[in-house]
CSV table of C-alpha atoms in Angstrom, one decimal:
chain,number,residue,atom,x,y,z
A,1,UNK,CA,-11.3,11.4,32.6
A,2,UNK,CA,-9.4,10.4,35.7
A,3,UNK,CA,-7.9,7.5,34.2
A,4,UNK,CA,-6.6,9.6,31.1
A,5,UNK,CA,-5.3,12.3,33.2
A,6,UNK,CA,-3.4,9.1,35.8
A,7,UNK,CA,-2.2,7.4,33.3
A,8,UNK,CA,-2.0,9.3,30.0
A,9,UNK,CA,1.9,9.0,29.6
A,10,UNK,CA,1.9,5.3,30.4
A,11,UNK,CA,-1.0,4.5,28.0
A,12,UNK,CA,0.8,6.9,24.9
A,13,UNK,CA,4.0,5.2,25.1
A,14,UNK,CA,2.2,1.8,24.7
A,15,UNK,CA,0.2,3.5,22.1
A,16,UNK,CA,3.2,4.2,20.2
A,17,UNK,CA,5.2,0.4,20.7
A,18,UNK,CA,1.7,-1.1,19.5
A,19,UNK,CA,1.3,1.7,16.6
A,20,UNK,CA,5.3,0.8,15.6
A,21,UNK,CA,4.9,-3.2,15.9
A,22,UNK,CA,1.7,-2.8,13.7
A,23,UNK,CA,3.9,-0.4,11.0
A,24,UNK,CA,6.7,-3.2,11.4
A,25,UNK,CA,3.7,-5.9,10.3
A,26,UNK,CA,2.6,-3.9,7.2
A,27,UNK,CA,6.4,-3.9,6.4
A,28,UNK,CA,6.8,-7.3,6.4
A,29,UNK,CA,3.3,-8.6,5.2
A,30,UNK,CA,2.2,-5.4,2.4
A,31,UNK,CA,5.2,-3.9,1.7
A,32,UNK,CA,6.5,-7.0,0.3
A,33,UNK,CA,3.5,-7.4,-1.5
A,34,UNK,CA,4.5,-3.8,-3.6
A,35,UNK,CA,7.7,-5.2,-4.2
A,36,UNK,CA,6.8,-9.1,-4.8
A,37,UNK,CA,6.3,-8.4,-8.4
A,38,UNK,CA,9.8,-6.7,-9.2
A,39,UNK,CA,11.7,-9.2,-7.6
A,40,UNK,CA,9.8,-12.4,-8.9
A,41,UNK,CA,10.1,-10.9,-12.5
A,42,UNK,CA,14.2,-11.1,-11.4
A,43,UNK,CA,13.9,-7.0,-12.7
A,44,UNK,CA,15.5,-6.1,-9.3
A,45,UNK,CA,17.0,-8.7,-6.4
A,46,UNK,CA,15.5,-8.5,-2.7
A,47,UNK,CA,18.6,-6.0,-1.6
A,48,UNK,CA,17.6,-3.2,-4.5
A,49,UNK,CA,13.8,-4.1,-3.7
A,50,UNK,CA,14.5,-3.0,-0.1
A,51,UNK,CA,16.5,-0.2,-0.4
A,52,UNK,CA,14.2,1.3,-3.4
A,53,UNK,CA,10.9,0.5,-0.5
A,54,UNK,CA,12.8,2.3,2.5
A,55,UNK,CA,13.5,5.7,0.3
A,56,UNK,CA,10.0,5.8,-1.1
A,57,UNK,CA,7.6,3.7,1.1
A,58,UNK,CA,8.8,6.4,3.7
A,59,UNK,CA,8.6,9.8,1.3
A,60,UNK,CA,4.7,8.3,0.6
A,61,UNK,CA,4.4,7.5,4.6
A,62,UNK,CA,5.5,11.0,5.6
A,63,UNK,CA,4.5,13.5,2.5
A,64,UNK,CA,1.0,11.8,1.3
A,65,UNK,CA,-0.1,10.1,4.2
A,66,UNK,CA,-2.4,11.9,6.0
A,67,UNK,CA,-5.6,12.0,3.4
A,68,UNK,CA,-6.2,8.3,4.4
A,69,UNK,CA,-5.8,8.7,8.4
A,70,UNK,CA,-8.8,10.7,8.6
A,71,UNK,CA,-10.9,7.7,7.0
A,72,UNK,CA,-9.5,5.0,9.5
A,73,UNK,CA,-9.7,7.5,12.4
A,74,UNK,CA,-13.1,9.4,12.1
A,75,UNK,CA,-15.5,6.9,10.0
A,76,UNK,CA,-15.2,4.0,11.1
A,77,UNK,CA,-16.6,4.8,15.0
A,78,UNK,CA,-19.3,7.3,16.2
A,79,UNK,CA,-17.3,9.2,18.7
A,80,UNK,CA,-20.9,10.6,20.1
A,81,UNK,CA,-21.4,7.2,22.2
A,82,UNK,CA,-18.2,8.0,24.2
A,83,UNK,CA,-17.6,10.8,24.7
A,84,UNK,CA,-18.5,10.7,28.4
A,85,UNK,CA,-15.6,7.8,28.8
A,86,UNK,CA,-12.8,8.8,26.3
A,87,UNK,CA,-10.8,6.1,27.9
A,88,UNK,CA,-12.9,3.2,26.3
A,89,UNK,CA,-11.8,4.5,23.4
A,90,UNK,CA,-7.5,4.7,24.0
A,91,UNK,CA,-8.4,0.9,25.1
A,92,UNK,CA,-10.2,0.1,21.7
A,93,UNK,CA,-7.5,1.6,19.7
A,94,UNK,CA,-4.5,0.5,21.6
A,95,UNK,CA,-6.8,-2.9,21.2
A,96,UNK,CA,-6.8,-2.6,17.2
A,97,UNK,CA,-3.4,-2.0,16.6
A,98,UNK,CA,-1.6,-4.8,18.9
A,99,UNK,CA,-4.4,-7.3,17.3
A,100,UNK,CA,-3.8,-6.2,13.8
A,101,UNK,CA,0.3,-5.9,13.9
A,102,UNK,CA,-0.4,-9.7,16.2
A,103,UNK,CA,-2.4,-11.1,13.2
A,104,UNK,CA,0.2,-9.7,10.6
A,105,UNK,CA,3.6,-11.4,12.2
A,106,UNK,CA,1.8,-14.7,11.9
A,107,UNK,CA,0.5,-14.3,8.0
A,108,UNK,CA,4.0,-13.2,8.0
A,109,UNK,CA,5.9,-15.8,9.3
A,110,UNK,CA,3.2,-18.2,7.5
A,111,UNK,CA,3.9,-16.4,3.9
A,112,UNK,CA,0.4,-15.1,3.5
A,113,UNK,CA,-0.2,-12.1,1.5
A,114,UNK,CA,-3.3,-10.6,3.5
A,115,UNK,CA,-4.7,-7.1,3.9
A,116,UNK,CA,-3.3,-4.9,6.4
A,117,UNK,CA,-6.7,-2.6,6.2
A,118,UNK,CA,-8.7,-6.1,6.3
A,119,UNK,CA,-6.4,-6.4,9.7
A,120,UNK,CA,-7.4,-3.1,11.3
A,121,UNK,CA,-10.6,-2.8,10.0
A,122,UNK,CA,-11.6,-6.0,11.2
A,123,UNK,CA,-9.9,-4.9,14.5
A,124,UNK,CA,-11.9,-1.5,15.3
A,125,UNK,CA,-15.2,-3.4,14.3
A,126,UNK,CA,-14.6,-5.9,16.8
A,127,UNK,CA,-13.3,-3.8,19.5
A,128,UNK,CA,-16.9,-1.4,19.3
A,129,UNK,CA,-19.7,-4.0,18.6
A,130,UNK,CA,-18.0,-6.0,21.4
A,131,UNK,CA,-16.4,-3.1,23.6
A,132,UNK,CA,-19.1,-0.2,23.2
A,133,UNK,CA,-22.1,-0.7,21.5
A,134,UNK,CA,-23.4,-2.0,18.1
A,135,UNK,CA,-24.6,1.2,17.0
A,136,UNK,CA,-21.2,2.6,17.6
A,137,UNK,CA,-19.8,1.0,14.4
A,138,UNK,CA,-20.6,3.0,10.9
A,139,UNK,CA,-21.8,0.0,9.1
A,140,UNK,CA,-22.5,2.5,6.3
A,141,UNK,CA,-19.0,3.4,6.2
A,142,UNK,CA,-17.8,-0.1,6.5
A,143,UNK,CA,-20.0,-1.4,3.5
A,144,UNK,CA,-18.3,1.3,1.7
A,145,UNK,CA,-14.9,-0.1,3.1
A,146,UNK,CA,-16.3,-3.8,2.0
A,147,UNK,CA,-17.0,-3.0,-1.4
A,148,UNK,CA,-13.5,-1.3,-2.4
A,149,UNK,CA,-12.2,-4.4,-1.5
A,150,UNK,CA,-14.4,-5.9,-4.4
A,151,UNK,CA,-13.9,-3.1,-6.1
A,152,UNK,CA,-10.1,-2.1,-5.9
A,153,UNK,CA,-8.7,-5.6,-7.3
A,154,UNK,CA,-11.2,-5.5,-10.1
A,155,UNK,CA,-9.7,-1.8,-11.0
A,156,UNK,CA,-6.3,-2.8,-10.3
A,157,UNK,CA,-6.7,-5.8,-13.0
A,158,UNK,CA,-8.7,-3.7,-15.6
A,159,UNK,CA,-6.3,-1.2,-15.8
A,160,UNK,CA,-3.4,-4.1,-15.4
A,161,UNK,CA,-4.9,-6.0,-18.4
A,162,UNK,CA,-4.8,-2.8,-20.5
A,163,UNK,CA,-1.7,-1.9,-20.0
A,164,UNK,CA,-0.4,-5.2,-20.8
A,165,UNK,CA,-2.8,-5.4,-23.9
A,166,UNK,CA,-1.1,-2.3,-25.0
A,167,UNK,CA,2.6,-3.5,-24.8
A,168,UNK,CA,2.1,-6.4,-26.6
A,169,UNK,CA,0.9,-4.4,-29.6
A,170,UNK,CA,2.5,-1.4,-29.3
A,171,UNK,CA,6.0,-3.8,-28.8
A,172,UNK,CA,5.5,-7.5,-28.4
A,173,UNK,CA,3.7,-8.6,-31.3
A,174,UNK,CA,5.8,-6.5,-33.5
A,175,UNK,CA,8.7,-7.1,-36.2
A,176,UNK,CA,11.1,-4.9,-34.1
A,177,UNK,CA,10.4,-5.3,-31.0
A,178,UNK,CA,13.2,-4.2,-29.6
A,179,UNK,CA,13.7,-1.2,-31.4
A,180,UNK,CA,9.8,-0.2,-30.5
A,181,UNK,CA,10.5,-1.2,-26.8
A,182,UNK,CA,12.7,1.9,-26.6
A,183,UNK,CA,10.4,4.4,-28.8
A,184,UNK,CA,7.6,3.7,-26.1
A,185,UNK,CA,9.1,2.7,-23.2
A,186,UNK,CA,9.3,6.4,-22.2
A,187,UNK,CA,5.5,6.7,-22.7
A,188,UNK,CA,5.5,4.3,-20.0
A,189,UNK,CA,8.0,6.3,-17.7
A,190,UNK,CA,6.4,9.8,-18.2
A,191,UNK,CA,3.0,7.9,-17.0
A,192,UNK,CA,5.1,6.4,-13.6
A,193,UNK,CA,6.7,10.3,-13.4
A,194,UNK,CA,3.2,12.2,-13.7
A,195,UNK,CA,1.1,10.0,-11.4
A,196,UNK,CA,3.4,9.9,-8.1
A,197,UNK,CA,3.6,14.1,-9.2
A,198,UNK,CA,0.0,14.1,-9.2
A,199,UNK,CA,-0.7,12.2,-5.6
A,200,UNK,CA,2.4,14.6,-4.0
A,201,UNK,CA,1.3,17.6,-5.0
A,202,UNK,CA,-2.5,17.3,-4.6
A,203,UNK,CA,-1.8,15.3,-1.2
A,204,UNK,CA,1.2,15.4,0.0
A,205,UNK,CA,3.0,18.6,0.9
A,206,UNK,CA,0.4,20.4,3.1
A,207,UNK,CA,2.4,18.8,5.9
A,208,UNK,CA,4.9,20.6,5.4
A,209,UNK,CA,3.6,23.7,4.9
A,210,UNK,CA,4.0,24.2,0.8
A,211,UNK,CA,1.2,25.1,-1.6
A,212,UNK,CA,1.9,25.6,-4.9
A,213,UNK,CA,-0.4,28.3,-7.1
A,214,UNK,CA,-0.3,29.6,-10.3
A,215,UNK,CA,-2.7,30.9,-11.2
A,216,UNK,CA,-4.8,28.4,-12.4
A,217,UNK,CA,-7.8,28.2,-10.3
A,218,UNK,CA,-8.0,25.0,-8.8
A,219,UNK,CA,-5.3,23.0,-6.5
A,220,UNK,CA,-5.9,19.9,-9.6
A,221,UNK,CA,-5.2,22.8,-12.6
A,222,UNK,CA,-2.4,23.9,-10.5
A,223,UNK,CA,-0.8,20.9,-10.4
A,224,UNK,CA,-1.3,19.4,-13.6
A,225,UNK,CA,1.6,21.4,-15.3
A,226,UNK,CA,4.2,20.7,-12.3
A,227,UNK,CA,3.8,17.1,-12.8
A,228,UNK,CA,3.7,17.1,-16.9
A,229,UNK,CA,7.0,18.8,-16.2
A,230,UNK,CA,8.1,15.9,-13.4
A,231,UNK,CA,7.0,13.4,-15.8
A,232,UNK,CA,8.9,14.8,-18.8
A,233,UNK,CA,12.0,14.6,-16.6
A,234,UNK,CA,11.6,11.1,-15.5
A,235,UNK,CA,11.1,10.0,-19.0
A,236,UNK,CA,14.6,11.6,-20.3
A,237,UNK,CA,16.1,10.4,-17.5
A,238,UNK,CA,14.9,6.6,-18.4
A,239,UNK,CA,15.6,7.5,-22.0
A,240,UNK,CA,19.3,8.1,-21.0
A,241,UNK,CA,19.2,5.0,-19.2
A,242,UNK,CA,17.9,3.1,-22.4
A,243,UNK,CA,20.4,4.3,-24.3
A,244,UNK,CA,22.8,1.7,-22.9
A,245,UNK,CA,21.2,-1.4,-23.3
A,246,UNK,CA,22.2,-3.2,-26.3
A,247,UNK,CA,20.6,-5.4,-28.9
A,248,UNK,CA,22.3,-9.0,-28.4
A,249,UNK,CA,22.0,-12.1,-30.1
A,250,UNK,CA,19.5,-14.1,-28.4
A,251,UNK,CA,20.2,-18.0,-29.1
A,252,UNK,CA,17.8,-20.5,-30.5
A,253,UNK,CA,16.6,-21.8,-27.4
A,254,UNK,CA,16.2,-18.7,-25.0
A,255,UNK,CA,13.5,-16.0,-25.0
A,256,UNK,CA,13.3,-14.4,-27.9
A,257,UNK,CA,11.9,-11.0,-26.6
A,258,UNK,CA,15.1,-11.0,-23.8
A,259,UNK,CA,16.1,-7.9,-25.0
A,260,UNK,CA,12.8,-6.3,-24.6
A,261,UNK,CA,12.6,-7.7,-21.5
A,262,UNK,CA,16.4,-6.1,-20.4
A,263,UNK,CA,14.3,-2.8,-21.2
A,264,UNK,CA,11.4,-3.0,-19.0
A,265,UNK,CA,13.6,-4.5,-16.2
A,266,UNK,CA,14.9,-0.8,-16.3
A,267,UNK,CA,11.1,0.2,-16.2
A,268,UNK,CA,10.6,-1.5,-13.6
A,269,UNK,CA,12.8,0.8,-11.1
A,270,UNK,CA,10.5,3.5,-12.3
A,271,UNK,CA,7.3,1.5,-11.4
A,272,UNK,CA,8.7,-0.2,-8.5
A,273,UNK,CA,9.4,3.6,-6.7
A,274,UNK,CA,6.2,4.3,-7.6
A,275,UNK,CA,4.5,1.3,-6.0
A,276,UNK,CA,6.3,2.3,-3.3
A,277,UNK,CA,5.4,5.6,-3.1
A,278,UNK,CA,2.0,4.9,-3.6
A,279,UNK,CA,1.4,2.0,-0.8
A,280,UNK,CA,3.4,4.5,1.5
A,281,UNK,CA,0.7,7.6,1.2
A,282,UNK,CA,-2.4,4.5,1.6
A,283,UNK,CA,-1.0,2.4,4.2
A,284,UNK,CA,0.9,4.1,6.7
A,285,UNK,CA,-3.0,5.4,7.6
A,286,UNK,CA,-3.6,1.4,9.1
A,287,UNK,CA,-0.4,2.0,11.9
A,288,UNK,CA,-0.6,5.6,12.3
A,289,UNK,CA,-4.5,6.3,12.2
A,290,UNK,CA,-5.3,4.5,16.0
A,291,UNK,CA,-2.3,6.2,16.8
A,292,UNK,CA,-3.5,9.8,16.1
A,293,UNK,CA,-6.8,9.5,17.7
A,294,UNK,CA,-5.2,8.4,21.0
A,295,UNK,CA,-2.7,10.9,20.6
A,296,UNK,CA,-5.6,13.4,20.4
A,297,UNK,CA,-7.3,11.8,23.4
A,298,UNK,CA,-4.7,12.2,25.5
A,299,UNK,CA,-3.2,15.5,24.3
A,300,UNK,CA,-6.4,17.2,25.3
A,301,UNK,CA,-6.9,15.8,28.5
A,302,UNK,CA,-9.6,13.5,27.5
A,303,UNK,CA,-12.1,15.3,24.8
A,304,UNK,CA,-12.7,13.2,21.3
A,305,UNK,CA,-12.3,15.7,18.6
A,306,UNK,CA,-14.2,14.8,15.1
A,307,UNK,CA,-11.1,15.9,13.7
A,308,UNK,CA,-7.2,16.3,14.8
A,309,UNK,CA,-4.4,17.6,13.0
A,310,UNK,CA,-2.1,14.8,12.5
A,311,UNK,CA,1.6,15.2,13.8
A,312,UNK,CA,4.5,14.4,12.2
A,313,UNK,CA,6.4,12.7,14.6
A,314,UNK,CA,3.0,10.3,14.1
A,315,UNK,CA,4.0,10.1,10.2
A,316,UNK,CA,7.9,9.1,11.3
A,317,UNK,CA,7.0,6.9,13.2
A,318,UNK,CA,4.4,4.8,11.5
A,319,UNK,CA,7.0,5.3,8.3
A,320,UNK,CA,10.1,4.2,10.3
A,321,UNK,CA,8.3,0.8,10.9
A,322,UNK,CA,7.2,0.0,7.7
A,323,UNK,CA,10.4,0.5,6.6
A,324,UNK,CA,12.1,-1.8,9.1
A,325,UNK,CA,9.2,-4.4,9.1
A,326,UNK,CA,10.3,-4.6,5.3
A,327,UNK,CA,13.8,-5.2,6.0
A,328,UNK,CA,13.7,-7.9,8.6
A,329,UNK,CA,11.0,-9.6,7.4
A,330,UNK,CA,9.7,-8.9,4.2
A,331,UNK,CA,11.5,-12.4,2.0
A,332,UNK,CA,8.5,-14.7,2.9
A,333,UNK,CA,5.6,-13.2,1.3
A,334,UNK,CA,7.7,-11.2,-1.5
A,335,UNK,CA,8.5,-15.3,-2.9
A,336,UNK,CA,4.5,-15.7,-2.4
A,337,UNK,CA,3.3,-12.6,-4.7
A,338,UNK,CA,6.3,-12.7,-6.9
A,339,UNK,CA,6.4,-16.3,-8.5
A,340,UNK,CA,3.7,-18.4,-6.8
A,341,UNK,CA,0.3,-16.5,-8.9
A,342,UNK,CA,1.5,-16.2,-12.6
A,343,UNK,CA,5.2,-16.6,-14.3
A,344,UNK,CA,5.5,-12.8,-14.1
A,345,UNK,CA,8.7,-11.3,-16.6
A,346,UNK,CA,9.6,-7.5,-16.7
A,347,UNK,CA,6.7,-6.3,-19.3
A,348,UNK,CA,4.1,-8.5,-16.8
A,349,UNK,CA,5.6,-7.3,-13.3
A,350,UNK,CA,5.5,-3.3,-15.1
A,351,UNK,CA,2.0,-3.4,-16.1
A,352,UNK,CA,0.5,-5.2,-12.8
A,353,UNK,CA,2.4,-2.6,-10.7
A,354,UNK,CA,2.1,0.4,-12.6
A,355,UNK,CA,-1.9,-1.3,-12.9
A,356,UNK,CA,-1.9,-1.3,-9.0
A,357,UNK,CA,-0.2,1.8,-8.1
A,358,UNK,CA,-2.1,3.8,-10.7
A,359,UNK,CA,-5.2,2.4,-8.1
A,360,UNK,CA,-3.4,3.4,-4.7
A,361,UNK,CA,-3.0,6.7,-5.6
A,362,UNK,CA,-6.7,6.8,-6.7
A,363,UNK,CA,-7.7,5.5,-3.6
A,364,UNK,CA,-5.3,8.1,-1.7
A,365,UNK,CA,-6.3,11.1,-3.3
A,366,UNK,CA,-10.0,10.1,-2.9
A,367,UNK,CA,-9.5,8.6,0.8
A,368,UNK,CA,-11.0,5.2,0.2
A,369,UNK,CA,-9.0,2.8,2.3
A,370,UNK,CA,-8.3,-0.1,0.1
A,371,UNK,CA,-6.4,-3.1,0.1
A,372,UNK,CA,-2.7,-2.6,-1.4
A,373,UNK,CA,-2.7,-6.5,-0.9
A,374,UNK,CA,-6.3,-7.0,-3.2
A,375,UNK,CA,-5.2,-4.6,-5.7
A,376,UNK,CA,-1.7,-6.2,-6.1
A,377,UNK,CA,-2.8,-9.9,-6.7
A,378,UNK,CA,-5.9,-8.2,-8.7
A,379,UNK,CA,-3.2,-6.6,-10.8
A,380,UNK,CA,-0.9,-9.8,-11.2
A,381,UNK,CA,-4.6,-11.6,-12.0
A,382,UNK,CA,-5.2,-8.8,-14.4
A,383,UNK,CA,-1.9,-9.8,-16.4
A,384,UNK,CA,-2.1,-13.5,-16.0
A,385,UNK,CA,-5.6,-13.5,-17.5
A,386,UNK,CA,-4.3,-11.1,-21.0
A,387,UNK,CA,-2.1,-14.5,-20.9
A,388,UNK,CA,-5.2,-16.7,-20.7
A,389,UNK,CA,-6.6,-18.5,-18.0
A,390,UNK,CA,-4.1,-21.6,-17.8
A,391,UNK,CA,-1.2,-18.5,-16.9
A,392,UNK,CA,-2.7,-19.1,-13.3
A,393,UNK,CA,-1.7,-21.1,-10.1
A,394,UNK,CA,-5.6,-21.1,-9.6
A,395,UNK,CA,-4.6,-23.4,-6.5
A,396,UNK,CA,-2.5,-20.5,-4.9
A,397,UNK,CA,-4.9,-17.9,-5.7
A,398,UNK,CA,-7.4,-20.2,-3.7
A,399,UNK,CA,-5.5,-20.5,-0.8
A,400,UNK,CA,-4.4,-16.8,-0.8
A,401,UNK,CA,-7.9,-15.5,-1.0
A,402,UNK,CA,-8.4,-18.1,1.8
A,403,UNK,CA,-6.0,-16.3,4.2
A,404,UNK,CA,-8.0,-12.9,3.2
A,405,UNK,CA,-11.1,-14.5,4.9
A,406,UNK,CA,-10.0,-15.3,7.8
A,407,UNK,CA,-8.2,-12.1,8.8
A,408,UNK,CA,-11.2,-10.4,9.5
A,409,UNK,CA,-12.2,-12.3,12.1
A,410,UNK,CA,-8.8,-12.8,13.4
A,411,UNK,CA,-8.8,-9.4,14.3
A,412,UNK,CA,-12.1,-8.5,15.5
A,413,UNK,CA,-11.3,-11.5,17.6
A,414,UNK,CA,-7.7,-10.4,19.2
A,415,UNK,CA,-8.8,-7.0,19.6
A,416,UNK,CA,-11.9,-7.8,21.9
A,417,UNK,CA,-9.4,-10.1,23.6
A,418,UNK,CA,-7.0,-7.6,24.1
A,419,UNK,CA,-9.7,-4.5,24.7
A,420,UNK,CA,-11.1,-6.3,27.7
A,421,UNK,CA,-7.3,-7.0,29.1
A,422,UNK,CA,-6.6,-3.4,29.1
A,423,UNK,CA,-9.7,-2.8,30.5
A,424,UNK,CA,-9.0,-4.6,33.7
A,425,UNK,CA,-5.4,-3.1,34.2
A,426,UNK,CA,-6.3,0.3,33.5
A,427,UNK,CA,-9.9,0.5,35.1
């Protein structure tokens, strides 16, 4: 307790540098995941990517955020076993994050697409078998954490591969399919409008204060109208979009569905703001989740609560660095996800990310903390494989799930290293 009331200033500003370096990491590495596939698909260039991914990874950071925190925070560790030396555990989370944000500036800087909750996951484990005690880690809860990584790009793809499957029948492999491009486009749109409605309303908004009620019973009934409504709005607004794309003569030797394609690369902004949106409200939980536990620590002198309101300076901060990690660094792994998996076009990049962020915002609302990375390249897998197997860069999917394996280890390994160095300063 003496060491948290000594040097509790000193170890919360740290706290928040190493929770702001990791939120820079998941900009760089998973934000340019989310927006890999609109830019490879040439829908949007990197400059549009960006500036759509600071507006909306930061609204999903700040307004949807929290569900997940309380997963990464709480679950993972059995508070019980410290609660006699809270200080063990500042060390273990400062530990996590400085290991995890370490580990993602070098995938970064190597191009790999890996998992930011692989990162801090991995990190927390290692820091308590190694730090603590073996029985301090919920392996329960981790096996549960395990298996949505199986399960998440599996989703992602299934619903991927069905969306595509429905485009090329609905549009595609039609005698107009331009003209039907623009009758069901909008479908599309009211789907991208409803489901980032859905994960705000249900999620979001408690932070700042609002609840919505009309009458209907539950919080899901009560929101289901709001968002039909949101969702009917987005879809005139795309319709009015539409309206100014023209039919042109496609020559002999080009693409012969390029004018369907000009239309979903105006779906794409839809689905790209929703990608964003929805890997804002899951991820910002892997910077800001350490963060808010030794916030908590420290704030009350030294007592580990089960539970902790979450502030929202915490939230502005761990969005802030997504935001800028995105924008610095964020080229190298978008040209990875992008081009390297599958030739993606608009109709392939809209149905792997509506595919993907359709399985964030489950995963948010429900607060399972998956991968954004495995449920991306599941999606782009997803629509590779309604393309047949030979669509794929099966040698770039190797190496990628490669790099996914190692970054466990990497972190449990940096944050034991790094656990035991704060250790000897502080103690």
């Amino acid at each position: 307790m003496s060491i948290i009331a000594e040097h509790g200033h000193i170890l919360l500003i740290m706290a928040c540098l190493f929770g702001f370096f990791m939120a820079w990491g998941v900009g760089a590495n998973d934000v340019a995941n989310a927006m890999g596939t609109s830019v490879g698909s040439k829908a949007l260039t990197i400059k549009q990517a960006i500036l759509i991914a600071m507006v909306f990874e930061f609204a999903g950071a700040y307004l949807a955020g929290g569900e997940v925190t309380s997963t990464i925070r709480k679950g993972i560790l059995d508070p019980a076993l410290i609660n006699n030396s809270p200080e063990l555990l500042v060390y273990g989370m400062m530990a996590a994050l400085l290991a995890a944000g370490t580990w993602l500036l070098i995938a970064s800087m190597k191009g790999w697409p890996v998992s930011t909750t692989h990162s801090i996951v991995g990190a927390l484990v290692g820091f308590a078998a190694v730090g603590i005690s073996v029985d301090a880690v919920n392996w329960g809860k981790v096996g549960t954490i395990v298996a949505s990584w199986v399960v998440s790009p599996v989703l992602a793809g299934t619903i991927s591969f069905g969306l595509f499957m429905s485009v090329q029948k609905l549009i595609l492999n039609t005698d107009k399919p331009f003209q039907n491009a623009k009758k069901y486009v909008p479908m599309y749109m009211f789907a991208v409008g409803f489901m980032i409605a859905m994960v705000t309303l249900l999620k979001g908004l408690k932070h700042l204060g609002i609840e919505i009620d009309l009458g209907l019973g539950s919080k899901f009934a009560n929101a289901l109208p709001v968002a039909a409504v949101i969702g009917i709005i987005v879809a005139i607004i795309g319709k009015g979009m539409l309206g100014k794309v023209k039919e042109e003569v496609i020559p002999e030797d080009g693409n012969r569905f390029g004018n369907v394609e000009r239309v979903f690369a105006i779906l794409m902004i839809f689905t790209a703001c929703a990608m964003a949106f929805a890997h804002g409200s899951n991820d910002v939980a892997n910077a800001v989740g350490p963060l808010a536990a030794i916030a908590s620590v420290i704030g009350s002198g030294g007592e580990i609560a089960s539970k902790s309101a979450l502030p929202p300076w915490i939230l502005l901060l761990g969005g802030g660095g997504i935001v800028i990690g995105l924008a610095t660094y964020g080229f190298k792994v978008m040209a990875t996800i992008g081009k390297k998996i599958t030739e993606l076009t608009p109709s392939r990049g809209f149905a792997a990310e509506l595919g993907a962020a359709t399985t964030v915002v489950f995963a948010s609302a429900t607060g399972l903390p998956i991968s954004t990375t495995h449920t991306l390249v599941g999606a782009v897998l997803g629509v590779g494989l309604a393309r047949g197997i030979g669509a794929l860069n099966l040698r770039v999917v190797g190496s990628i799930f490669m790099s996914w394996v190692i970054t466990l280890p990497a972190g449990a390994g940096l944050a034991i290293l790094f656990f035991f160095t704060f250790k000897g300063i502080f103690s």
